[in-house]
Amino acid sequence: MGVKTPSYMVITWGCQMNEDDSRQMGSLLEQMGYARASDELDADVILLNTCSVRAKPEQKMSTRLGELSIIKRDKPHLIIGVCGCTAERQGAALLRRWKSVNLIMGTANIYELPSLLARVKSGERVLAVGLPERGGQAPQVSVERAGVQVGLKEFVPAMYGCNNFCAYCVVPYTRGPERSRPADEIVREAAVLAAHGCREITLVGQNVNSYGKTLPGSCDFAGLLERLNDVDGLLRIRFMTSHPKDLSERLIDAIAALPKVCEQFHLPIQSGDDEILAGMGRGYTVLKYRSLVDRLRERVPGISLTTDVMVGFPGETEEQFKNTLQTIEAVGFDAAYMFEFNPRPGTRAASMERQLDHKTRIRRLGELIRLQNGITIQKNRQNIGREMEVLAEAPGRRGGGMGGFTRGGKMVLFTASPETAGRLVKVKVTDGGLTGLSGHMVTP
Ligand code: SF4
């Protein structure tokens, strides 16, 4: 009987940054000879990579840790690790609470995974957390993606951390100060991905449009997009997230001019009321935000705009909430990620007075979602009759057709053969709803 190849599983709850971190962990484990496990009962190493921006992922992680602890009773060699923002935030407390956990690995320690695992195997319970100082370097990323299959679409980190300290947000505490990756490294990674069949990249970072500020002599984000636009084989470039206070005219010009950069912009507004925005420490007013939207729409006609909105920030009055509803209606976003304020320990907002009760927050969130859903449907239906470029990805779940996304980031289900997968096709839109569009292919 042959020796079983050790296997791993990385379970992710979180944002694009967490997803990309999980991919890096997978890549490192595969370089160490691990294979991806299809089932957690089969895995020798299980890493839980959890975001702590909202409370839900942390709750899910606790439930899963309880289940894994039971599995570990019959399988003592199982290595359980907790990684990501939650590991960074809760650190030693997690090790104390969960005797089954062998490794706590913070967001800046991912690249130490091989040596950390070696310590675990020698019997240590390892705590590896701690963020770099301001002005520190971005971690050295393996651009080769050894062992990890390259998909049609991939996330590429452009920068890590954030210097903004919005009152409600844990990111600066869990991911540390802003650090940009060198442009040469990002371009090389994009070229490697394109050579392996990737056609669309999404540059990710907490505030991509302040890219380059921490790297002396670096290009800015517009300059990075210009360089990526020249990468052979790449068809589309997207990015997220952007902060309105750092959105430059140069970046708007770059989106307008560069053919591979998609006409899509995710610009978190958070609130439609100036006092609440000031309390959040966002650094812009509603008027300023709306002038940016006008400028984007003027320079990039047809641009798809999405946003993040939070309701129930401490002290938010009914009138201030109505201001948000009015602003959301007036701007007319294509889609929005909507949340109720959730006090995250350690942030300024968590200790603010006049916290709103859960019932009020949920009621406001419901109103906001109803409003935005109507706008999204209306926006999607405006595309009926248009022919749109779609990157065909995979067969749709129903009806045997294909699925893909427009340049504006709208999901489309359409009739076409599976052989179109990986190609840009023209689709005539025949219907639109809350989740996206449907239609049929008009040109191969
Ligand atoms: S910009 Fe504000 S909300 Fe966004 S990651 Fe930084 S601190 Fe958090």
XYZ file of N, CA, C and O and ligand atoms in Angstrom, residues 53 161-172 206-207 241-243 245 268 270 280-282, ligand 1:
104
model
N -14.556 41.881 9.724
C -15.208 43.160 9.456
C -16.635 43.133 9.993
O -17.122 44.101 10.564
N -3.617 46.403 3.614
C -3.819 47.303 4.742
C -4.490 48.608 4.374
O -4.884 48.835 3.217
N -4.649 49.468 5.361
C -5.337 50.736 5.143
C -4.922 51.725 6.231
O -4.746 51.343 7.385
N -4.762 52.985 5.829
C -4.375 54.029 6.792
C -5.551 54.902 7.214
O -5.352 55.913 7.873
N -6.763 54.550 6.812
C -7.851 55.528 6.963
C -8.559 55.536 8.315
O -9.104 56.555 8.714
N -8.617 54.441 8.984
C -9.254 54.380 10.311
C -10.659 54.986 10.324
O -10.969 55.849 11.152
N -11.506 54.569 9.396
C -12.923 54.961 9.473
C -13.432 54.453 10.831
O -13.024 53.381 11.292
N -14.350 55.204 11.430
C -14.708 54.957 12.831
C -15.242 53.556 13.111
O -15.102 53.043 14.218
N -15.859 52.937 12.109
C -16.537 51.643 12.322
C -15.695 50.433 11.920
O -16.120 49.296 12.095
N -14.506 50.652 11.369
C -13.835 49.585 10.617
C -12.644 48.986 11.349
O -11.802 49.711 11.892
N -12.532 47.653 11.298
C -11.421 46.976 11.981
C -10.213 46.758 11.073
O -9.159 46.345 11.554
N -10.385 47.028 9.776
C -9.314 46.667 8.840
C -7.932 47.229 9.220
O -6.951 46.486 9.232
N -7.805 48.515 9.579
C -6.460 48.993 9.929
C -5.858 48.241 11.119
O -4.641 48.163 11.250
N -7.622 47.411 -0.026
C -8.657 48.131 0.729
C -8.910 49.513 0.157
O -9.977 50.066 0.286
N -7.913 50.081 -0.491
C -8.077 51.430 -1.052
C -7.136 51.544 -2.247
O -6.120 52.237 -2.185
N -11.143 47.889 -3.697
C -12.147 48.911 -3.516
C -11.487 50.290 -3.605
O -10.288 50.405 -3.353
N -12.251 51.312 -3.872
C -11.710 52.660 -3.998
C -12.318 53.550 -2.921
O -13.479 53.383 -2.570
N -11.533 54.503 -2.457
C -12.072 55.468 -1.489
C -12.357 56.780 -2.218
O -11.472 57.298 -2.919
N -12.306 59.783 -1.379
C -11.401 60.920 -1.138
C -10.104 60.816 -1.951
O -9.410 61.804 -2.131
N -17.580 53.087 -2.476
C -18.415 53.052 -1.259
C -18.829 54.450 -0.799
O -17.978 55.310 -0.596
N -21.263 54.765 1.860
C -21.509 54.475 3.299
C -22.717 55.193 3.881
O -23.522 54.594 4.561
N -18.271 59.182 10.765
C -17.560 57.979 10.315
C -16.099 58.278 9.991
O -15.285 57.355 9.878
N -15.802 59.566 9.791
C -14.426 59.950 9.424
C -14.115 59.620 7.982
O -12.987 59.230 7.661
N -15.095 59.781 7.098
C -14.884 59.368 5.712
C -14.130 60.397 4.864
O -13.600 60.068 3.812
S -11.126 52.985 3.940
Fe -12.209 52.924 5.898
S -13.749 51.297 5.566
Fe -12.211 51.031 3.980
S -10.750 49.553 4.835
Fe -9.947 51.598 5.307
S -10.731 52.044 7.358
Fe -11.950 50.353 6.552
